[in-house]
Short mmCIF file of C-alpha atoms in Angstrom, two decimals:
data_model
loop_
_atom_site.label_atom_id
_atom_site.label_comp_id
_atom_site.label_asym_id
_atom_site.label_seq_id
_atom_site.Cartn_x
_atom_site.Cartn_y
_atom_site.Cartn_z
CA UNK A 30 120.16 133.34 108.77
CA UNK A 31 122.99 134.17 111.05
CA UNK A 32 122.85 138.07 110.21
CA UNK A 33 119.27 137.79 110.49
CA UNK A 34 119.55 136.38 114.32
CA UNK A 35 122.49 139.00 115.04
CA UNK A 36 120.35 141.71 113.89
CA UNK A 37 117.35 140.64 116.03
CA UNK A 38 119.49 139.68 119.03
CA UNK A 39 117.30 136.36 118.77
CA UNK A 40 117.93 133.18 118.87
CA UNK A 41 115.98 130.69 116.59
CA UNK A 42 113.45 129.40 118.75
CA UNK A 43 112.39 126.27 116.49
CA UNK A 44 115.61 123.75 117.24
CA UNK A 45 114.66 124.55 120.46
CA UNK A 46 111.68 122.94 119.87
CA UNK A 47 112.31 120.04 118.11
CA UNK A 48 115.27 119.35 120.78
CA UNK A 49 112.89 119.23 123.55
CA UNK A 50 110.37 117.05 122.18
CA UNK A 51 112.78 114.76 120.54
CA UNK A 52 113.60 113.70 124.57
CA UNK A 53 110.12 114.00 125.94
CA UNK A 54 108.99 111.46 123.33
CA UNK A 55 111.67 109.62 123.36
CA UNK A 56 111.00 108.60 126.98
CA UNK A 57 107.06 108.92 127.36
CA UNK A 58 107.35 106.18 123.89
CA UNK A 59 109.76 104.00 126.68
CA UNK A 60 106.50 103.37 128.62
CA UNK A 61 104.52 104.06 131.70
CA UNK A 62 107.31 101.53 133.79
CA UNK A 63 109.75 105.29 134.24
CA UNK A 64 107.70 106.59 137.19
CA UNK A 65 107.23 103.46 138.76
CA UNK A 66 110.78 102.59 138.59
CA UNK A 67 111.95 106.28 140.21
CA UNK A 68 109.41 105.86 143.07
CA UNK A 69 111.42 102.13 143.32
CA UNK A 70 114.68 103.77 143.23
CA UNK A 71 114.05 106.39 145.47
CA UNK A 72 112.62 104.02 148.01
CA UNK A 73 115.16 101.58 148.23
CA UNK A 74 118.04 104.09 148.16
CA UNK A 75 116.47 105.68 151.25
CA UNK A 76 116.43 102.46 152.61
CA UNK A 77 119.76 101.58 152.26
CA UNK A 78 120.84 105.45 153.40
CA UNK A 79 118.97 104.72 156.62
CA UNK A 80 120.64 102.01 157.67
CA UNK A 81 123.32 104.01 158.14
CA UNK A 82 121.71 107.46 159.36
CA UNK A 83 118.76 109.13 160.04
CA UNK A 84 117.22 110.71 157.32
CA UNK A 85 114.51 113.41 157.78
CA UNK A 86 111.98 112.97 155.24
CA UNK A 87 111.79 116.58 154.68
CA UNK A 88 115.37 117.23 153.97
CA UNK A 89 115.42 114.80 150.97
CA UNK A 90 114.93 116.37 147.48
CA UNK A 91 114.34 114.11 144.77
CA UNK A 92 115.40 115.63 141.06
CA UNK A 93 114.83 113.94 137.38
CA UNK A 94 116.49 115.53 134.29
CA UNK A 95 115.66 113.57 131.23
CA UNK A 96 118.55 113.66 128.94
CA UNK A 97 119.15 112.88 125.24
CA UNK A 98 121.62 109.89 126.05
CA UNK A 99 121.38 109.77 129.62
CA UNK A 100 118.95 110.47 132.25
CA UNK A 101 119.81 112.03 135.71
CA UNK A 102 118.51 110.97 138.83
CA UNK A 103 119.26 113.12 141.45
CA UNK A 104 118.78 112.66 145.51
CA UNK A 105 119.83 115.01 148.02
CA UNK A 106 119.68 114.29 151.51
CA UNK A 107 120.50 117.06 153.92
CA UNK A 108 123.02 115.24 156.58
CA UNK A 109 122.59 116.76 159.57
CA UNK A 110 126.23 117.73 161.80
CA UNK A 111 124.89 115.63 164.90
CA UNK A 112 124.40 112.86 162.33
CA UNK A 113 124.64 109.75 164.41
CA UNK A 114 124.59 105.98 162.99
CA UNK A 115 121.51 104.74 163.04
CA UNK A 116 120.87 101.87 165.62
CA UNK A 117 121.86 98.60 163.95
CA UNK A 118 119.05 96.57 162.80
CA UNK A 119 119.00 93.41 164.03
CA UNK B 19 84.95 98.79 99.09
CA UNK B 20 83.73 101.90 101.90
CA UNK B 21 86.65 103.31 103.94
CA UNK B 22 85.99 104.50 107.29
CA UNK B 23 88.81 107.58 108.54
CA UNK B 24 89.26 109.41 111.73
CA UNK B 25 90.62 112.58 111.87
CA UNK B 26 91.70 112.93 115.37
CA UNK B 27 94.58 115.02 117.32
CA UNK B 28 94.37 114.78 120.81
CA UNK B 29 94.57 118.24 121.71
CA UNK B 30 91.72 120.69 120.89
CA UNK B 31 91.65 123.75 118.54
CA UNK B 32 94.34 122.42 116.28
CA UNK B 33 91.46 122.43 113.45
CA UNK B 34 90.08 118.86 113.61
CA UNK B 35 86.62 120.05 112.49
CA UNK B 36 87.44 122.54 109.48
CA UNK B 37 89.65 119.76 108.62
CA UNK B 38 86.77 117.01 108.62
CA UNK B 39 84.64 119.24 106.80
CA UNK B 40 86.82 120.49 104.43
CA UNK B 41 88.16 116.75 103.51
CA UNK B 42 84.68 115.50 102.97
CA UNK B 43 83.70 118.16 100.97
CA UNK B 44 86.80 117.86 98.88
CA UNK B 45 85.87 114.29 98.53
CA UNK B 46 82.19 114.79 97.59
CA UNK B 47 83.34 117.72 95.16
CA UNK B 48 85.09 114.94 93.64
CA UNK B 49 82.08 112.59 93.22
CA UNK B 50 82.64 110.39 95.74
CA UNK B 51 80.00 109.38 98.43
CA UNK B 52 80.43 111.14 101.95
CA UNK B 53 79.22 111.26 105.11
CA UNK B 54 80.82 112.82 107.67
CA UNK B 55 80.14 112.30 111.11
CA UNK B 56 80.55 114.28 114.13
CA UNK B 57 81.54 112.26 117.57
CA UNK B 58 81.42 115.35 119.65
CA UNK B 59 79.29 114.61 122.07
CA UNK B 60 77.76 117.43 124.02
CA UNK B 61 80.22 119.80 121.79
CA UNK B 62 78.80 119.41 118.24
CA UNK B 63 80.22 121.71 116.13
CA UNK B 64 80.50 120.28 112.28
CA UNK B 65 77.20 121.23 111.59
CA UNK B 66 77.70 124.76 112.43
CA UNK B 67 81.15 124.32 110.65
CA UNK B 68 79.32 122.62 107.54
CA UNK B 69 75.78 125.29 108.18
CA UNK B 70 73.83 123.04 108.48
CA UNK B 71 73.17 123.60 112.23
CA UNK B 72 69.49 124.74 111.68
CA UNK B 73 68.68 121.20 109.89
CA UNK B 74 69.33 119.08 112.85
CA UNK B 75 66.31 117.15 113.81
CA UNK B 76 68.25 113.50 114.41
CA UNK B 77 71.40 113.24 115.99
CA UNK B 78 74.14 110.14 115.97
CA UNK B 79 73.11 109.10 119.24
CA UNK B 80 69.17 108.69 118.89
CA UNK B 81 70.87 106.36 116.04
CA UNK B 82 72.78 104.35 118.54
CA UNK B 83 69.59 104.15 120.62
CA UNK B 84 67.31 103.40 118.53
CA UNK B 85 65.28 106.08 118.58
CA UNK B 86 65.45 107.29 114.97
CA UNK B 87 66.54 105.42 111.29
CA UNK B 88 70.03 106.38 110.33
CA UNK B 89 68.37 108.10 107.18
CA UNK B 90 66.20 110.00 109.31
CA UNK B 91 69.13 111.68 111.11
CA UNK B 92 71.54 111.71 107.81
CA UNK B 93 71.81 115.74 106.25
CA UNK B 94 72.53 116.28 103.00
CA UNK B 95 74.56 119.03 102.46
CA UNK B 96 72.79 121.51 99.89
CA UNK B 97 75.70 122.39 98.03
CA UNK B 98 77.15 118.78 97.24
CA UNK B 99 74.60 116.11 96.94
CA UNK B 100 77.36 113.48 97.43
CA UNK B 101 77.91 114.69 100.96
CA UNK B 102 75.87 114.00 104.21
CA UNK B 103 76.78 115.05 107.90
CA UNK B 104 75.93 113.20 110.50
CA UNK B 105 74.90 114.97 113.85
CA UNK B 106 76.46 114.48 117.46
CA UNK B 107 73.86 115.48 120.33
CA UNK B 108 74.14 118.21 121.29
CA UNK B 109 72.37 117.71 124.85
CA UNK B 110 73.26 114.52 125.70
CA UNK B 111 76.09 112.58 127.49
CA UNK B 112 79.12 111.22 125.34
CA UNK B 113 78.41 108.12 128.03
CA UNK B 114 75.28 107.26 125.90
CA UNK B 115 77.67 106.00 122.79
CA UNK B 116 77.82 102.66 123.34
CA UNK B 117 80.76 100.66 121.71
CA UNK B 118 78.35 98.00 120.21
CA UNK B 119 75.65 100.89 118.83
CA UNK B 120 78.87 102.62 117.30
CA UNK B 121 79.50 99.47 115.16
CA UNK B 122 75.79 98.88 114.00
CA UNK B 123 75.73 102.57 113.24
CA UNK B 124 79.42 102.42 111.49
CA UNK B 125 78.49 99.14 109.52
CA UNK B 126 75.48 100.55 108.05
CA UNK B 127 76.80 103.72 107.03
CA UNK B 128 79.53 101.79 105.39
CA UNK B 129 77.62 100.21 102.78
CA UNK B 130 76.00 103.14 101.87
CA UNK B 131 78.90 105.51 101.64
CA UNK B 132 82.55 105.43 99.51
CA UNK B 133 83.90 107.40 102.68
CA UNK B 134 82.75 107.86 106.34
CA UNK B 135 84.97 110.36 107.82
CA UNK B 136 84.40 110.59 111.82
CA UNK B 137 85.41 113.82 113.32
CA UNK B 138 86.98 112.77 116.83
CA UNK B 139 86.45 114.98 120.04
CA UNK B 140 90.03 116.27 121.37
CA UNK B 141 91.42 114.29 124.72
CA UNK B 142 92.50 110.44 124.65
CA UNK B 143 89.33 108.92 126.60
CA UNK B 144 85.96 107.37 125.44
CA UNK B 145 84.90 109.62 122.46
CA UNK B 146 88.09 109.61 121.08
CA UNK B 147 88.72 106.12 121.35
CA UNK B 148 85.32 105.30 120.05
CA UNK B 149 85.44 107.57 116.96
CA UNK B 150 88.92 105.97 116.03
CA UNK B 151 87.86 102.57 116.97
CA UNK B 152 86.44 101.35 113.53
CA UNK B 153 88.92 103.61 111.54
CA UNK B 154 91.01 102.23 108.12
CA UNK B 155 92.38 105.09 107.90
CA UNK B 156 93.86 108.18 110.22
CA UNK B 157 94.44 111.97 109.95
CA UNK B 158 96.32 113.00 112.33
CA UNK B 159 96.00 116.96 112.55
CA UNK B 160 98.60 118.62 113.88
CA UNK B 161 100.03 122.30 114.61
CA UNK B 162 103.61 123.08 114.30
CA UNK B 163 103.68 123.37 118.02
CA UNK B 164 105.29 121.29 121.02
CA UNK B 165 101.81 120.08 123.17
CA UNK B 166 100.07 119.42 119.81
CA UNK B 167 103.36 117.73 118.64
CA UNK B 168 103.38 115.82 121.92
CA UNK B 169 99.72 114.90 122.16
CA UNK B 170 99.87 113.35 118.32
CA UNK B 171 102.98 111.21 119.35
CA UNK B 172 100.59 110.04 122.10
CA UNK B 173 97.63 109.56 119.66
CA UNK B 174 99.14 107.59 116.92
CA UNK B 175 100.11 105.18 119.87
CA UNK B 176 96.95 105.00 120.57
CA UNK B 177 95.38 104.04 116.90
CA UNK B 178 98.71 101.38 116.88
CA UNK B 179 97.31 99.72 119.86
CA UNK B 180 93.30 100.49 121.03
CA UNK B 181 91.70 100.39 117.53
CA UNK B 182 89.83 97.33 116.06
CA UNK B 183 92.21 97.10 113.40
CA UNK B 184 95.05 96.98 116.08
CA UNK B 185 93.44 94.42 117.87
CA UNK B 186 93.17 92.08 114.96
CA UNK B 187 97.35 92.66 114.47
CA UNK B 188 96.27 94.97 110.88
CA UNK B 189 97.56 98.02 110.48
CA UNK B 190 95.86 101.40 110.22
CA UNK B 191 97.41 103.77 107.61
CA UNK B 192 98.04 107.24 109.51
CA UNK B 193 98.69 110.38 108.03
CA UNK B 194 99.88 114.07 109.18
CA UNK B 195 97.97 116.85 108.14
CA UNK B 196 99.85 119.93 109.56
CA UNK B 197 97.79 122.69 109.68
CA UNK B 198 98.16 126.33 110.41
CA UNK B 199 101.67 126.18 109.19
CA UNK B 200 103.27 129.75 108.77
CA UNK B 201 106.05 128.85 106.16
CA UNK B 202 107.57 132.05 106.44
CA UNK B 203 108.36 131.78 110.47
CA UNK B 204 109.68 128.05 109.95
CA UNK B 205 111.97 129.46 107.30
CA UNK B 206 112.62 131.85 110.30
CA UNK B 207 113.22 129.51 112.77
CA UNK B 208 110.15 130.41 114.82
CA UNK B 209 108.12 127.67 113.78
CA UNK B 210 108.85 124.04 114.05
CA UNK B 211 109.58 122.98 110.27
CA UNK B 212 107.57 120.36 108.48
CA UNK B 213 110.63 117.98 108.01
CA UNK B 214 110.95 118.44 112.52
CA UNK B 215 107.37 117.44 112.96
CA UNK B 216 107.93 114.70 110.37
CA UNK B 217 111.05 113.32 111.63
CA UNK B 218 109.50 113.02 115.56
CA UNK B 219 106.19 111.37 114.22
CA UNK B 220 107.54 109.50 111.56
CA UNK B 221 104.12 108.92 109.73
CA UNK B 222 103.83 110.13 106.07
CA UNK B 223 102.29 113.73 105.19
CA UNK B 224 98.92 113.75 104.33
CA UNK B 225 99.36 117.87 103.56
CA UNK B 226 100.28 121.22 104.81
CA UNK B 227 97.59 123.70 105.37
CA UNK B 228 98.51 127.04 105.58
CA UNK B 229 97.50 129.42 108.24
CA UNK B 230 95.19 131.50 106.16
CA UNK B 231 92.16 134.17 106.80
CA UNK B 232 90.03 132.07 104.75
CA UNK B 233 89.75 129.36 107.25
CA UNK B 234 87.94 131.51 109.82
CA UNK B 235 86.06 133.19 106.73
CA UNK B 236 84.79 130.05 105.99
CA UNK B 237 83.25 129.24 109.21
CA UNK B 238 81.86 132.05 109.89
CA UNK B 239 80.13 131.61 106.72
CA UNK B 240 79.14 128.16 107.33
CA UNK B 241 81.11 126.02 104.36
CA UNK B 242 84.07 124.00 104.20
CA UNK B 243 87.12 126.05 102.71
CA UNK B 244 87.38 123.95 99.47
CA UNK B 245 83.69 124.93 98.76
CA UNK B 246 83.94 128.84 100.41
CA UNK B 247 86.98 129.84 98.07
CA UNK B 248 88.29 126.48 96.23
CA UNK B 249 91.20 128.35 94.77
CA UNK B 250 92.18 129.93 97.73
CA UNK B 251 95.75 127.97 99.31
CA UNK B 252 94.27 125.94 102.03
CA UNK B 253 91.75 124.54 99.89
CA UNK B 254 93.76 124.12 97.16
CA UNK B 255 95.91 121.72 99.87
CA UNK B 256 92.87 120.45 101.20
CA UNK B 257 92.07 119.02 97.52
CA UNK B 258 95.73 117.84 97.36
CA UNK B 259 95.51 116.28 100.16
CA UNK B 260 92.18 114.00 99.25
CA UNK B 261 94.17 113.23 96.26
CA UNK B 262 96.68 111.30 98.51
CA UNK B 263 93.83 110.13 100.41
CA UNK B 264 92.74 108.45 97.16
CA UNK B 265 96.11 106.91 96.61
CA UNK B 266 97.86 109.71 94.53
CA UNK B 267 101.36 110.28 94.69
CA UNK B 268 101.98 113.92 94.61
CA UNK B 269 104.71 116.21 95.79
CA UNK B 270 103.68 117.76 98.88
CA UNK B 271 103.88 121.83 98.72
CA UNK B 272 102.93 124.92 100.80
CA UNK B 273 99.98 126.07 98.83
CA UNK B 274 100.32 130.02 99.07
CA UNK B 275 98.31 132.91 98.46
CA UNK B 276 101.50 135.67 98.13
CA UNK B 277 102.82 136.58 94.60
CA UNK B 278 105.85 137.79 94.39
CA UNK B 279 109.29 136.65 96.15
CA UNK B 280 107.73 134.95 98.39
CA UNK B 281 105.96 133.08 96.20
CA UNK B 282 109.00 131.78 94.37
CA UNK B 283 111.04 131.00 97.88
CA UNK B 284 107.84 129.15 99.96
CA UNK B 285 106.28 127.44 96.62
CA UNK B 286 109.35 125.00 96.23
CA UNK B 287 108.53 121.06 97.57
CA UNK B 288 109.24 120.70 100.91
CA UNK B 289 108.60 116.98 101.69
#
């Protein structure tokens, strides 16, 4: 089949396929519980960032990449220069 | 012993009514007593599928209501006596199936029948859980493509956990039926292959049905393939797979209309 692809310049598109749903499955069959629990972790990440800094709720971009093995949660959160402690709590 | 079966999908157009039809007629062509029964509400479409659109009086829902005998709204095909369709309404709500008139309707047509095959409307709410509800037995109709592969997955959850069966802790036997399968582009590596779709779903094949020219040419003409052009390939998988349905063991094959090359390199058992 090799020829045949180098011929066609194109790459089977099937694998492809049967990659991606292999990993979509395998997490929507995990259960409803994986958006809940990345609306958790996001929350009390922030929360913990905050304590620390001020965090503009614009400048935080929240990413998900569901892997084969692992899974990558992703949070970015634009620190400003004049970032300044946050005023301790309590 | 009757033995009610859903054919269901999830996602629309994957062939969930020429399947229905041409299962029961396969059935009936075998002798067997058949009724299929369209749970389409506001969408019917197996009568046109089955011609038999201009016989309509009674639908499944003035059944559920009360308003007309099951026998009344029962058509029997004119080509098979062993086969009757039916109805859904055409006019009315899919709210006006009601889970308890389902069951008297189901029940009855039980005794009468060796096989009630419900034809399930696409999407995962009310008329789809309603027409697999009662089921023994499921076809699950899929194409060799990702959102129909992916709305299956989500299906056959569905019949492990909503149906009555479920419910009692029994199991429901579940089957594949991949249709419109282009065995020449899977051998290409443009179509997902029988074994992928197998391997992700992990319920046993039922059949492959070959994207073929005589599906369409058998609705426009009003009859289920296996009665339009029995020897043509997808009815002659369409009879193999009632055979399994009826508890054969055969060796599951792309039926194929080519001669040739082809022939010889697509005919070989592939599951």
């Amino acid at each position: 089949m090799s020829f045949l692809t180098s011929l066609f310049g194109r790459k089977s598109s099937a694998p492809v396929a049967r990659d991606r749903l292999q990993i979509l499955l395998a997490h929507e069959r995990a259960g409803e519980g994986q958006s809940e629990l990345i609306a958790k972790l996001q929350e009390e990440i922030l929360e913990v960032i905050k304590r620390h800094i001020t965090v503009d709720q614009d400048k935080v971009q929240i990413k998900m990449d569901r892997g084969a093995g692992v899974s990558m949660l992703e949070i970015d959160i634009e620190v400003p220069e004049s970032a300044k402690p946050a005023a301790k709590a309590g | 012993m009757a033995k009610v079966l859903v054919v269901t999908s999830g996602k629309g157009g994957v062939g969930k009514t020429t399947s229905t039809a041409a299962l029961g007629a396969a059935l009936a062509q075998t002798g067997k007593n058949v009724v299929v029964v369209d749970f389409d509400v506001g969408l019917r479409n197996l009568d046109l599928v089955m011609g038999a659109e201009r016989r309509v009086v009674f639908d499944l829902i003035n059944v559920v209501q009360g308003d007309a005998k099951l026998a009344q709204a029962l058509i029997r095909d004119k080509r098979v006596e062993t086969l009757s369709i039916l109805p859904a309404s055409q006019t009315r709500d899919k709210d006006a199936l009601t889970p308890e008139g389902v069951a008297r309707v189901i029940e009855e047509l039980r005794e009468k029948f060796d096989w009630v095959i419900c034809d399930s409307p696409a999407g995962i709410e009310r008329g789809a859980q309603l027409a697999m509800y009662h089921a023994d037995q499921a076809v699950v109709v899929t194409n060799p493509e990702v959102s129909s592969v992916r709305d299956s997955d989500r299906i056959i959850g569905m019949l492990d956990s909503t149906t009555e069966r479920a419910k009692k802790g029994e199991k429901i036997d579940k089957h594949l039926l991949l249709t419109r399968y282009d065995p020449a582009r899977a051998a290409r590596g443009e179509m997902l292959r029988t074994e992928d779709v197998l391997e992700i779903l992990s319920i046993p094949l039922l059949g492959i049905i070959p994207e073929s020219e005589e599906v369409l040419r058998a609705s426009n003409l009003g009859m289920p393939v296996t009665l339009s052009n029995p020897t043509s390939a997808p009815a002659r998988a369409y009879f193999e797979a009632v055979r399994r349905l009826e508890g054969e063991t055969l060796d599951v094959s792309v039926p194929t209309e080519r001669k040739g090359l082809f022939d010889w390199l697509f005919k070989r058992s592939v599951a």
